[in-house]
Amino acid sequence: MVGTGVVTLVIAAIASLFMAWAIGAGSSGSTPFAPAVGANAISVMRAGFFVGLLGFLGAVMQGANVSEAVGTELIGGVQLTAIAATTGLLVAAVLVAIGVFTGYPIATAFTVTGAIVGVGLAMGGDPAWAKYRQISALWILTPFVGSSIAYATAKLLRSERTSEAVVIPLLAALVGLIIANVKFVILGPPDVSQSVAETAGEALSLPPIVGDETGRIVVSLAVAGVLAGLLAWDVHRNLEAGQRHFLLALGSLVAFSAGGSQVGLAIGPLVPLLDPFDIPLLPVLVGGGIGLLAGSWTGAPRMIKALAQDYSALGPRRSIAALIPSFAIAQIAVFFGIPVSFNEIIVSAIVGSGYAAGGSGVSREKMGYTVLAWLASLVLATGVGYGAFALIEMLG
């Protein structure tokens, strides 16, 4: 029996690696730097190279929350078996791979969530309605919130009433506040994530103000001030260079966040299988990160080109406007352990920033097909996952 368990775990791990490759080639590998490529700030091949490395780091440092949610919180009453996990992963990976090779961005979170829910229901599990409400709320709000913030930011950057030399440092300060409060596993005690602001704030030992940690507030403002100062110096020295540097930094942050979120979609189904073998989560996160990196290096350039050229003729301003809400939404999803599609985040932000310039370059036909692909991937993955596992159970 032990030998059979090991074999099924190995098969599930191979399926997980395939899923990680498909995600790296698709959403996590293609979307973070697509706006920067569209703005000619970086080449397609360099974008694929750097997004792979940054995604790997994000997977290892931030991947635990979403991994545990996908593995244990999508279905109630049952625990995923190795066969169920393998079935769900293979169904989702095939659908995502189809999206990669056809050039249409399939929403990975929709696909993986649907496949795992499908096999879980086929096992006789109960729907996890509370988690579904949480997930659906973020999925529904993402295109509206992301596109609205991107639209407003792009309008602000394009306005003749404001100076980019002032607006860009202020936006950098906002990003700095988020960075200071992003939680990392390596900063906290065992099994607890902690932010830079929390860690450094504790070291300051300042008295609390209005029930909050004064040190955390001071550190957050300090990080925001430093980033704002650096960008202010950069844009005053050379506005175009400052725009490009800010854009590349934002793309790097989104790529890191993508790794932290998307690796959970690949390895999450393995989480229930680790306890009997006393396997810690960290090496599994590393394996998933390697899969993302391989996918980014081998398959992402095709999708980067599709997103950068087909959705909007992006300039630096609209690209910056698209990446700021993308980074914020991604970190919210990681914090709450919600599987979210980076295709949905980035595409909606690109469209919002594109409409700030009168909708120039936005392909409505392409967007229509994309939205249909998102919805179809959720329904199809759920149905195929349920049917595939039911068939396996019947044959077994």
Short mmCIF file of C-alpha atoms in Angstrom, two decimals:
data_model
loop_
_atom_site.label_atom_id
_atom_site.label_comp_id
_atom_site.label_asym_id
_atom_site.label_seq_id
_atom_site.Cartn_x
_atom_site.Cartn_y
_atom_site.Cartn_z
CA MET A 1 0.00 0.00 0.00
CA VAL A 2 2.88 2.36 0.80
CA GLY A 3 4.38 1.69 -2.62
CA THR A 4 1.09 2.46 -4.32
CA GLY A 5 0.80 5.71 -2.35
CA VAL A 6 4.29 6.77 -3.43
CA VAL A 7 3.53 5.99 -7.08
CA THR A 8 0.31 8.01 -7.05
CA LEU A 9 2.08 10.90 -5.32
CA VAL A 10 4.79 10.87 -7.99
CA ILE A 11 2.16 10.88 -10.74
CA ALA A 12 0.37 13.79 -9.04
CA ALA A 13 3.69 15.65 -8.74
CA ILE A 14 4.37 15.19 -12.47
CA ALA A 15 0.89 16.52 -13.25
CA SER A 16 1.59 19.46 -10.94
CA LEU A 17 4.84 20.26 -12.76
CA PHE A 18 3.00 20.14 -16.08
CA MET A 19 0.43 22.54 -14.67
CA ALA A 20 3.18 24.84 -13.38
CA TRP A 21 4.80 24.85 -16.81
CA ALA A 22 1.47 25.71 -18.47
CA ILE A 23 0.87 28.55 -16.01
CA GLY A 24 4.41 29.88 -16.48
CA ALA A 25 3.97 29.81 -20.23
CA GLY A 26 0.56 31.47 -19.90
CA SER A 27 -0.72 33.81 -17.21
CA SER A 28 2.17 34.24 -14.75
CA GLY A 29 4.80 34.29 -17.49
CA SER A 30 3.08 36.44 -20.08
CA THR A 31 1.04 39.06 -18.27
CA PRO A 32 3.42 40.92 -15.89
CA PHE A 33 5.72 42.40 -18.53
CA ALA A 34 3.20 42.60 -21.40
CA PRO A 35 2.51 46.32 -20.80
CA ALA A 36 6.25 47.06 -20.62
CA VAL A 37 6.80 45.19 -23.91
CA GLY A 38 3.88 47.07 -25.46
CA ALA A 39 5.54 50.32 -24.43
CA ASN A 40 8.89 49.18 -25.93
CA ALA A 41 10.58 49.35 -22.51
CA ILE A 42 11.91 45.79 -22.76
CA SER A 43 12.15 43.12 -25.45
CA VAL A 44 9.92 40.05 -25.53
CA MET A 45 12.76 37.60 -24.86
CA ARG A 46 14.23 39.61 -21.98
CA ALA A 47 10.76 39.91 -20.47
CA GLY A 48 10.35 36.13 -20.59
CA PHE A 49 13.74 35.65 -18.95
CA PHE A 50 13.20 38.04 -16.04
CA VAL A 51 9.59 37.08 -15.40
CA GLY A 52 10.73 33.48 -14.92
CA LEU A 53 13.27 34.39 -12.25
CA LEU A 54 10.94 36.80 -10.44
CA GLY A 55 8.06 34.34 -10.59
CA PHE A 56 10.25 31.68 -9.00
CA LEU A 57 11.14 34.00 -6.11
CA GLY A 58 7.48 34.93 -5.61
CA ALA A 59 6.45 31.29 -5.60
CA VAL A 60 8.89 30.40 -2.83
CA MET A 61 8.34 33.50 -0.69
CA GLN A 62 4.57 34.02 -1.05
CA GLY A 63 3.05 30.85 -2.44
CA ALA A 64 1.81 29.18 0.75
CA ASN A 65 -1.54 31.00 1.22
CA VAL A 66 -3.06 30.26 -2.18
CA SER A 67 -1.60 26.73 -2.25
CA GLU A 68 -3.35 25.81 0.98
CA ALA A 69 -6.62 27.40 -0.16
CA VAL A 70 -6.67 25.48 -3.45
CA GLY A 71 -5.73 22.22 -1.76
CA THR A 72 -8.04 22.27 1.24
CA GLU A 73 -10.72 24.98 1.00
CA LEU A 74 -12.48 24.47 -2.36
CA ILE A 75 -14.49 21.44 -1.34
CA GLY A 76 -15.91 20.26 1.97
CA GLY A 77 -16.45 16.85 3.56
CA VAL A 78 -13.68 15.05 1.67
CA GLN A 79 -9.94 15.29 1.18
CA LEU A 80 -8.46 15.12 -2.30
CA THR A 81 -6.83 11.79 -3.09
CA ALA A 82 -3.77 11.45 -5.32
CA ILE A 83 -5.93 10.25 -8.21
CA ALA A 84 -8.35 13.15 -7.76
CA ALA A 85 -5.52 15.68 -7.58
CA THR A 86 -3.87 14.23 -10.68
CA THR A 87 -7.14 14.25 -12.61
CA GLY A 88 -7.91 17.85 -11.69
CA LEU A 89 -4.42 19.05 -12.51
CA LEU A 90 -4.30 17.30 -15.89
CA VAL A 91 -7.73 18.62 -16.92
CA ALA A 92 -6.75 22.18 -15.99
CA ALA A 93 -3.27 21.97 -17.53
CA VAL A 94 -4.57 20.75 -20.88
CA LEU A 95 -7.11 23.59 -21.08
CA VAL A 96 -4.50 26.21 -20.14
CA ALA A 97 -2.03 24.76 -22.66
CA ILE A 98 -4.68 25.03 -25.38
CA GLY A 99 -5.00 28.71 -24.53
CA VAL A 100 -1.23 29.18 -24.73
CA PHE A 101 -0.90 27.61 -28.16
CA THR A 102 -3.99 29.27 -29.66
CA GLY A 103 -2.97 32.73 -28.42
CA TYR A 104 -6.04 33.35 -26.26
CA PRO A 105 -5.46 33.96 -22.53
CA ILE A 106 -7.41 31.32 -20.64
CA ALA A 107 -8.09 32.39 -17.05
CA THR A 108 -5.93 29.94 -15.11
CA ALA A 109 -7.66 30.46 -11.77
CA PHE A 110 -11.05 29.79 -13.39
CA THR A 111 -9.72 26.60 -14.96
CA VAL A 112 -7.92 25.16 -11.92
CA THR A 113 -10.72 26.10 -9.53
CA GLY A 114 -13.32 24.53 -11.81
CA ALA A 115 -11.32 21.33 -12.27
CA ILE A 116 -10.66 20.85 -8.54
CA VAL A 117 -14.28 21.61 -7.64
CA GLY A 118 -15.42 19.16 -10.33
CA VAL A 119 -13.32 16.25 -9.08
CA GLY A 120 -14.18 17.10 -5.47
CA LEU A 121 -17.91 16.94 -6.20
CA ALA A 122 -17.40 13.68 -8.06
CA MET A 123 -15.76 12.31 -4.89
CA GLY A 124 -18.96 13.12 -3.00
CA GLY A 125 -17.72 16.33 -1.40
CA ASP A 126 -19.83 19.32 -0.42
CA PRO A 127 -19.62 22.73 -2.09
CA ALA A 128 -17.64 25.23 0.01
CA TRP A 129 -20.13 28.06 -0.44
CA ALA A 130 -18.40 30.53 1.89
CA LYS A 131 -15.13 30.23 -0.04
CA TYR A 132 -16.97 30.39 -3.37
CA ARG A 133 -18.60 33.69 -2.36
CA GLN A 134 -15.21 35.10 -1.41
CA ILE A 135 -13.64 33.95 -4.67
CA SER A 136 -16.49 35.10 -6.90
CA ALA A 137 -16.53 38.53 -5.22
CA LEU A 138 -12.89 39.10 -6.15
CA TRP A 139 -13.34 37.69 -9.66
CA ILE A 140 -16.33 39.93 -10.34
CA LEU A 141 -14.82 43.05 -8.79
CA THR A 142 -11.39 42.67 -10.41
CA PRO A 143 -12.26 43.86 -13.94
CA PHE A 144 -14.30 46.80 -12.65
CA VAL A 145 -11.87 47.92 -9.95
CA GLY A 146 -8.74 47.22 -12.00
CA SER A 147 -9.97 48.94 -15.15
CA SER A 148 -11.35 51.92 -13.21
CA ILE A 149 -8.10 52.54 -11.31
CA ALA A 150 -6.09 52.10 -14.51
CA TYR A 151 -8.40 54.50 -16.36
CA ALA A 152 -8.15 57.15 -13.62
CA THR A 153 -4.37 56.79 -13.34
CA ALA A 154 -3.87 57.04 -17.10
CA LYS A 155 -6.11 60.11 -17.23
CA LEU A 156 -4.06 61.71 -14.45
CA LEU A 157 -0.79 60.98 -16.21
CA ARG A 158 -2.12 62.36 -19.52
CA SER A 159 -3.76 65.45 -18.06
CA GLU A 160 -2.31 68.84 -18.99
CA ARG A 161 -3.23 70.11 -15.52
CA THR A 162 -0.74 67.81 -13.79
CA SER A 163 2.99 67.29 -14.21
CA GLU A 164 4.30 63.77 -14.69
CA ALA A 165 7.38 64.82 -12.73
CA VAL A 166 5.05 65.17 -9.72
CA VAL A 167 2.50 62.42 -10.41
CA ILE A 168 5.01 59.60 -11.00
CA PRO A 169 6.82 60.07 -7.63
CA LEU A 170 3.42 60.18 -5.88
CA LEU A 171 2.45 56.91 -7.57
CA ALA A 172 5.80 55.46 -6.54
CA ALA A 173 5.03 56.43 -2.93
CA LEU A 174 1.72 54.55 -3.14
CA VAL A 175 3.51 51.49 -4.48
CA GLY A 176 6.05 51.84 -1.68
CA LEU A 177 3.30 51.69 0.95
CA ILE A 178 2.09 48.42 -0.56
CA ILE A 179 5.61 46.96 -0.76
CA ALA A 180 6.32 47.79 2.88
CA ASN A 181 3.24 45.86 3.98
CA VAL A 182 3.53 42.81 1.72
CA LYS A 183 3.94 39.70 3.86
CA PHE A 184 6.80 37.23 3.35
CA VAL A 185 7.28 33.81 4.95
CA ILE A 186 11.01 34.39 5.48
CA LEU A 187 10.42 37.45 7.70
CA GLY A 188 8.03 35.95 10.24
CA PRO A 189 8.32 33.22 12.86
CA PRO A 190 7.71 29.60 11.73
CA ASP A 191 4.49 29.21 9.70
CA VAL A 192 3.75 32.96 9.99
CA SER A 193 4.23 35.59 7.30
CA GLN A 194 5.36 39.09 8.21
CA SER A 195 5.95 42.33 6.30
CA VAL A 196 9.03 44.52 6.12
CA ALA A 197 7.14 47.25 7.98
CA GLU A 198 6.14 44.87 10.79
CA THR A 199 9.63 43.39 11.15
CA ALA A 200 11.48 46.71 11.10
CA GLY A 201 8.77 48.39 13.14
CA GLU A 202 9.15 45.88 15.96
CA ALA A 203 12.86 46.59 16.06
CA LEU A 204 12.17 50.31 16.58
CA SER A 205 10.09 49.62 19.73
CA LEU A 206 8.09 52.85 19.43
CA PRO A 207 4.98 53.45 21.58
CA PRO A 208 1.64 52.64 19.88
CA ILE A 209 -0.60 55.38 18.47
CA VAL A 210 -4.38 54.97 18.26
CA GLY A 211 -4.11 51.23 18.79
CA ASP A 212 -1.69 50.67 15.90
CA GLU A 213 2.02 49.96 15.80
CA THR A 214 3.86 53.25 15.41
CA GLY A 215 6.95 51.51 14.10
CA ARG A 216 5.04 49.89 11.23
CA ILE A 217 3.57 53.23 10.21
CA VAL A 218 6.95 54.96 10.38
CA VAL A 219 8.67 52.27 8.31
CA SER A 220 5.84 52.26 5.73
CA LEU A 221 6.09 56.02 5.29
CA ALA A 222 9.88 55.81 5.12
CA VAL A 223 9.78 53.22 2.32
CA ALA A 224 7.19 55.31 0.46
CA GLY A 225 9.31 58.43 0.89
CA VAL A 226 12.50 56.77 -0.35
CA LEU A 227 10.83 55.41 -3.49
CA ALA A 228 9.15 58.74 -4.17
CA GLY A 229 12.48 60.53 -3.78
CA LEU A 230 14.28 58.14 -6.13
CA LEU A 231 11.62 58.51 -8.82
CA ALA A 232 11.52 62.29 -8.39
CA TRP A 233 15.27 62.44 -8.99
CA ASP A 234 15.00 60.05 -11.94
CA VAL A 235 12.18 61.84 -13.78
CA HIS A 236 13.71 65.27 -13.23
CA ARG A 237 16.96 63.99 -14.68
CA ASN A 238 15.27 62.40 -17.70
CA LEU A 239 11.48 62.01 -17.87
CA GLU A 240 11.46 59.21 -20.46
CA ALA A 241 14.13 57.22 -18.62
CA GLY A 242 12.28 57.68 -15.34
CA GLN A 243 9.05 56.42 -16.91
CA ARG A 244 10.85 53.39 -18.29
CA HIS A 245 12.54 52.56 -14.98
CA PHE A 246 9.26 52.87 -13.06
CA LEU A 247 7.51 50.72 -15.64
CA LEU A 248 10.13 47.97 -15.42
CA ALA A 249 10.04 48.07 -11.62
CA LEU A 250 6.25 47.68 -11.68
CA GLY A 251 6.52 44.79 -14.12
CA SER A 252 9.01 43.11 -11.77
CA LEU A 253 6.66 43.53 -8.80
CA VAL A 254 3.75 42.08 -10.76
CA ALA A 255 5.91 39.17 -11.93
CA PHE A 256 6.90 38.44 -8.33
CA SER A 257 3.25 38.63 -7.24
CA ALA A 258 2.23 36.35 -10.09
CA GLY A 259 4.60 33.67 -8.84
CA GLY A 260 3.21 33.95 -5.32
CA SER A 261 -0.36 33.61 -6.53
CA GLN A 262 -0.13 31.27 -9.49
CA VAL A 263 2.11 28.60 -7.98
CA GLY A 264 -0.77 27.74 -5.65
CA LEU A 265 -2.88 26.80 -8.65
CA ALA A 266 -0.26 24.24 -9.67
CA ILE A 267 0.76 22.71 -6.35
CA GLY A 268 -2.33 23.40 -4.23
CA PRO A 269 -3.96 20.04 -5.04
CA LEU A 270 -0.83 18.32 -3.70
CA VAL A 271 -1.15 19.87 -0.23
CA PRO A 272 -3.55 17.20 1.17
CA LEU A 273 -1.16 14.49 -0.04
CA LEU A 274 1.91 15.75 1.85
CA ASP A 275 0.99 14.95 5.47
CA PRO A 276 1.21 11.13 5.27
CA PHE A 277 4.77 11.45 3.96
CA ASP A 278 5.81 14.30 6.31
CA ILE A 279 6.81 16.46 3.34
CA PRO A 280 7.08 20.18 4.20
CA LEU A 281 5.49 22.72 1.87
CA LEU A 282 8.67 24.70 1.11
CA PRO A 283 10.38 22.15 -1.20
CA VAL A 284 7.07 21.69 -3.02
CA LEU A 285 6.89 25.47 -3.52
CA VAL A 286 10.43 25.38 -4.90
CA GLY A 287 9.43 22.62 -7.34
CA GLY A 288 6.39 24.60 -8.44
CA GLY A 289 8.54 27.70 -8.86
CA ILE A 290 10.93 25.77 -11.10
CA GLY A 291 7.97 24.68 -13.20
CA LEU A 292 6.81 28.30 -13.54
CA LEU A 293 10.32 29.37 -14.51
CA ALA A 294 10.59 26.67 -17.18
CA GLY A 295 7.22 27.65 -18.64
CA SER A 296 8.15 31.35 -18.67
CA TRP A 297 11.40 30.66 -20.48
CA THR A 298 9.98 28.29 -23.07
CA GLY A 299 6.40 29.35 -23.76
CA ALA A 300 5.73 32.85 -22.44
CA PRO A 301 7.08 34.99 -25.33
CA ARG A 302 4.17 34.02 -27.60
CA MET A 303 1.58 35.18 -25.08
CA ILE A 304 3.57 38.29 -24.15
CA LYS A 305 3.46 39.34 -27.77
CA ALA A 306 -0.27 38.62 -28.03
CA LEU A 307 -1.13 40.69 -24.95
CA ALA A 308 1.22 43.55 -25.75
CA GLN A 309 0.13 44.00 -29.37
CA ASP A 310 -3.44 42.73 -29.65
CA TYR A 311 -5.21 44.44 -26.74
CA SER A 312 -3.95 47.99 -26.82
CA ALA A 313 -1.25 50.07 -28.43
CA LEU A 314 0.32 50.87 -25.09
CA GLY A 315 2.61 53.74 -24.26
CA PRO A 316 4.57 54.20 -21.02
CA ARG A 317 1.78 56.14 -19.29
CA ARG A 318 -0.96 53.60 -19.96
CA SER A 319 1.40 50.76 -19.12
CA ILE A 320 2.20 52.30 -15.73
CA ALA A 321 -1.53 52.85 -15.18
CA ALA A 322 -2.22 49.18 -15.96
CA LEU A 323 0.45 47.71 -13.70
CA ILE A 324 -0.28 49.66 -10.49
CA PRO A 325 -3.78 48.18 -9.90
CA SER A 326 -2.52 44.80 -11.12
CA PHE A 327 0.13 44.72 -8.39
CA ALA A 328 -2.33 45.84 -5.70
CA ILE A 329 -5.04 43.32 -6.66
CA ALA A 330 -2.51 40.50 -6.89
CA GLN A 331 -1.24 41.16 -3.38
CA ILE A 332 -4.80 41.31 -2.01
CA ALA A 333 -5.45 37.89 -3.55
CA VAL A 334 -2.24 36.47 -2.06
CA PHE A 335 -3.05 37.91 1.37
CA PHE A 336 -6.52 36.34 1.49
CA GLY A 337 -5.46 33.09 -0.22
CA ILE A 338 -7.81 33.56 -3.17
CA PRO A 339 -6.93 31.96 -6.53
CA VAL A 340 -7.10 34.75 -9.10
CA SER A 341 -6.28 34.87 -12.79
CA PHE A 342 -3.53 37.25 -13.86
CA ASN A 343 -4.99 37.27 -17.35
CA GLU A 344 -8.16 38.78 -15.92
CA ILE A 345 -6.22 41.31 -13.83
CA ILE A 346 -3.85 42.51 -16.54
CA VAL A 347 -6.26 42.44 -19.47
CA SER A 348 -8.91 44.49 -17.63
CA ALA A 349 -6.25 46.99 -16.53
CA ILE A 350 -4.87 47.26 -20.07
CA VAL A 351 -8.34 47.93 -21.42
CA GLY A 352 -9.05 50.53 -18.73
CA SER A 353 -5.83 52.41 -19.45
CA GLY A 354 -6.50 52.10 -23.19
CA TYR A 355 -9.90 53.75 -22.90
CA ALA A 356 -8.27 56.69 -21.13
CA ALA A 357 -6.92 57.56 -24.57
CA GLY A 358 -10.33 57.22 -26.21
CA GLY A 359 -10.17 53.46 -26.61
CA SER A 360 -7.49 53.63 -29.25
CA GLY A 361 -5.92 50.29 -29.96
CA VAL A 362 -8.39 48.27 -27.86
CA SER A 363 -9.75 45.33 -29.82
CA ARG A 364 -13.37 44.83 -28.72
CA GLU A 365 -13.67 41.65 -30.76
CA LYS A 366 -10.58 40.19 -29.11
CA MET A 367 -11.87 41.17 -25.68
CA GLY A 368 -15.24 39.56 -26.38
CA TYR A 369 -13.62 36.26 -27.30
CA THR A 370 -11.40 36.49 -24.21
CA VAL A 371 -14.31 36.95 -21.80
CA LEU A 372 -16.13 34.02 -23.39
CA ALA A 373 -12.97 31.94 -23.03
CA TRP A 374 -12.80 32.80 -19.31
CA LEU A 375 -16.39 31.75 -18.65
CA ALA A 376 -16.11 28.67 -20.84
CA SER A 377 -12.92 27.58 -19.07
CA LEU A 378 -14.67 27.60 -15.67
CA VAL A 379 -17.74 25.67 -16.83
CA LEU A 380 -15.78 23.28 -19.03
CA ALA A 381 -13.14 22.54 -16.38
CA THR A 382 -15.80 21.80 -13.77
CA GLY A 383 -17.72 19.49 -16.09
CA VAL A 384 -14.69 17.71 -17.50
CA GLY A 385 -13.13 17.32 -14.03
CA TYR A 386 -16.32 15.80 -12.66
CA GLY A 387 -16.81 13.51 -15.65
CA ALA A 388 -13.18 12.38 -15.83
CA PHE A 389 -12.99 11.43 -12.18
CA ALA A 390 -16.41 9.74 -12.25
CA LEU A 391 -15.24 7.68 -15.24
CA ILE A 392 -12.02 6.70 -13.46
CA GLU A 393 -13.99 5.63 -10.39
CA MET A 394 -16.37 3.58 -12.53
CA LEU A 395 -13.56 1.84 -14.38
CA GLY A 396 -11.66 1.26 -11.16
#
